[in-house]
Amino acid sequence: MPKAQVTFEDIEVTVTVPAGTRLIEVSEKVGAGITYGCREGECGTCMMKIVGGSENLANPSVLEDKVLKENFAGIGNRLACQAQVLGGHVVVRPG
C-alpha cells in the first residue's frame, strides 16, 4: 500500500501514514493541536493551514468547498476531517 508523510508544524512531528488517511486521524494519534467538532465536514472547526505539499492531498469535496467558503477560509486552508493524504509529503499547522 502506498505511504505518505505528514508533518505537524506545531509539534514538530513527522509521521508516515497509509495513502488515503484523513489528516484528523493522524492529528489525534500524534497529539497535534487541530481541534474538531463534528468530524463530518459541516462545522469548520478543524480548519487547518497546508504549509506545503497541497498537491499531495485529494481535491476538496463539494461539501468541504462549501464549508471553507462559508468560513471565509484563506488560500491553503483545508478541513482536517475531509483532507486525505494521497502520497508524498504534506506539512500542516492548526487553523
mmCIF file of C-alpha atoms in Angstrom:
data_model
loop_
_atom_site.group_PDB
_atom_site.id
_atom_site.type_symbol
_atom_site.label_atom_id
_atom_site.label_comp_id
_atom_site.label_asym_id
_atom_site.label_seq_id
_atom_site.Cartn_x
_atom_site.Cartn_y
_atom_site.Cartn_z
ATOM 1 C CA MET A 1 0.000 0.000 0.000
ATOM 2 C CA PRO A 2 1.353 3.473 -0.873
ATOM 3 C CA LYS A 3 2.568 5.621 2.007
ATOM 4 C CA ALA A 4 2.705 9.352 2.694
ATOM 5 C CA GLN A 5 4.426 11.595 5.217
ATOM 6 C CA VAL A 6 2.661 14.242 7.283
ATOM 7 C CA THR A 7 4.478 16.894 9.300
ATOM 8 C CA PHE A 8 2.669 18.849 12.024
ATOM 9 C CA GLU A 9 4.498 22.163 12.371
ATOM 10 C CA ASP A 10 3.012 22.998 15.773
ATOM 11 C CA ILE A 11 4.566 19.974 17.483
ATOM 12 C CA GLU A 12 7.459 19.369 15.045
ATOM 13 C CA VAL A 13 6.477 15.746 14.387
ATOM 14 C CA THR A 14 6.587 13.854 11.080
ATOM 15 C CA VAL A 15 4.769 10.533 10.677
ATOM 16 C CA THR A 16 4.335 8.029 7.861
ATOM 17 C CA VAL A 17 0.752 7.029 7.104
ATOM 18 C CA PRO A 18 -1.087 4.928 4.521
ATOM 19 C CA ALA A 19 -2.281 6.871 1.474
ATOM 20 C CA GLY A 20 -5.955 7.782 1.869
ATOM 21 C CA THR A 21 -5.655 8.678 5.562
ATOM 22 C CA ARG A 22 -7.600 11.741 6.697
ATOM 23 C CA LEU A 23 -5.456 14.341 8.442
ATOM 24 C CA ILE A 24 -7.709 14.471 11.530
ATOM 25 C CA GLU A 25 -6.972 10.783 12.202
ATOM 26 C CA VAL A 26 -3.235 11.425 12.194
ATOM 27 C CA SER A 27 -3.601 14.595 14.259
ATOM 28 C CA GLU A 28 -5.426 12.720 17.006
ATOM 29 C CA LYS A 29 -2.807 9.971 17.152
ATOM 30 C CA VAL A 30 0.183 12.305 17.484
ATOM 31 C CA GLY A 31 -1.448 14.945 19.704
ATOM 32 C CA ALA A 32 -1.282 17.835 17.233
ATOM 33 C CA GLY A 33 -3.274 20.977 18.029
ATOM 34 C CA ILE A 34 -6.010 20.584 15.411
ATOM 35 C CA THR A 35 -9.366 20.820 17.151
ATOM 36 C CA TYR A 36 -12.546 19.354 15.728
ATOM 37 C CA GLY A 37 -16.271 19.172 16.329
ATOM 38 C CA CYS A 38 -18.470 17.120 14.031
ATOM 39 C CA ARG A 39 -15.848 15.097 12.065
ATOM 40 C CA GLU A 40 -18.284 15.226 9.137
ATOM 41 C CA GLY A 41 -17.110 18.382 7.361
ATOM 42 C CA GLU A 42 -20.064 20.514 8.401
ATOM 43 C CA CYS A 43 -18.868 22.717 11.268
ATOM 44 C CA GLY A 44 -15.483 24.006 10.039
ATOM 45 C CA THR A 45 -13.873 23.650 13.470
ATOM 46 C CA CYS A 46 -10.981 21.548 12.158
ATOM 47 C CA MET A 47 -9.798 24.122 9.631
ATOM 48 C CA MET A 48 -6.022 23.999 9.242
ATOM 49 C CA LYS A 49 -3.364 25.571 7.054
ATOM 50 C CA ILE A 50 -1.490 23.496 4.478
ATOM 51 C CA VAL A 51 2.040 24.885 4.623
ATOM 52 C CA GLY A 52 3.459 22.570 1.977
ATOM 53 C CA GLY A 53 2.546 19.634 -0.227
ATOM 54 C CA SER A 54 -1.053 20.582 -1.006
ATOM 55 C CA GLU A 55 -0.643 18.772 -4.331
ATOM 56 C CA ASN A 56 -0.396 15.540 -2.300
ATOM 57 C CA LEU A 57 -3.949 15.882 -0.956
ATOM 58 C CA ALA A 58 -7.188 14.755 -2.570
ATOM 59 C CA ASN A 59 -9.201 17.619 -4.070
ATOM 60 C CA PRO A 60 -11.761 19.184 -1.711
ATOM 61 C CA SER A 61 -15.250 17.690 -1.908
ATOM 62 C CA VAL A 62 -18.263 19.857 -2.736
ATOM 63 C CA LEU A 63 -19.159 19.878 0.982
ATOM 64 C CA GLU A 64 -15.646 20.902 2.039
ATOM 65 C CA ASP A 65 -15.581 23.699 -0.550
ATOM 66 C CA LYS A 66 -18.931 24.967 0.752
ATOM 67 C CA VAL A 67 -17.806 24.974 4.399
ATOM 68 C CA LEU A 68 -14.486 26.650 3.541
ATOM 69 C CA LYS A 69 -16.304 29.428 1.659
ATOM 70 C CA GLU A 70 -18.855 29.885 4.471
ATOM 71 C CA ASN A 71 -15.971 30.303 6.939
ATOM 72 C CA PHE A 72 -14.054 32.731 4.680
ATOM 73 C CA ALA A 73 -11.089 30.343 4.550
ATOM 74 C CA GLY A 74 -7.873 31.647 3.114
ATOM 75 C CA ILE A 75 -5.774 30.084 0.389
ATOM 76 C CA GLY A 76 -4.238 26.861 1.623
ATOM 77 C CA ASN A 77 -6.862 26.184 4.279
ATOM 78 C CA ARG A 78 -8.485 22.747 4.407
ATOM 79 C CA LEU A 79 -10.674 20.784 6.805
ATOM 80 C CA ALA A 80 -8.653 18.106 8.605
ATOM 81 C CA CYS A 81 -11.662 15.788 8.764
ATOM 82 C CA GLN A 82 -12.010 15.869 4.972
ATOM 83 C CA ALA A 83 -8.464 16.224 3.626
ATOM 84 C CA GLN A 84 -6.976 12.893 2.561
ATOM 85 C CA VAL A 85 -3.249 12.408 2.002
ATOM 86 C CA LEU A 86 -2.592 10.657 -1.325
ATOM 87 C CA GLY A 87 1.200 10.305 -1.088
ATOM 88 C CA GLY A 88 4.345 12.382 -0.903
ATOM 89 C CA HIS A 89 4.819 14.808 1.990
ATOM 90 C CA VAL A 90 2.307 17.258 3.482
ATOM 91 C CA VAL A 91 3.107 19.935 6.082
ATOM 92 C CA VAL A 92 0.230 21.319 8.176
ATOM 93 C CA ARG A 93 -0.427 23.596 11.141
ATOM 94 C CA PRO A 94 -3.581 24.367 13.125
ATOM 95 C CA GLY A 95 -6.023 26.904 11.704
#
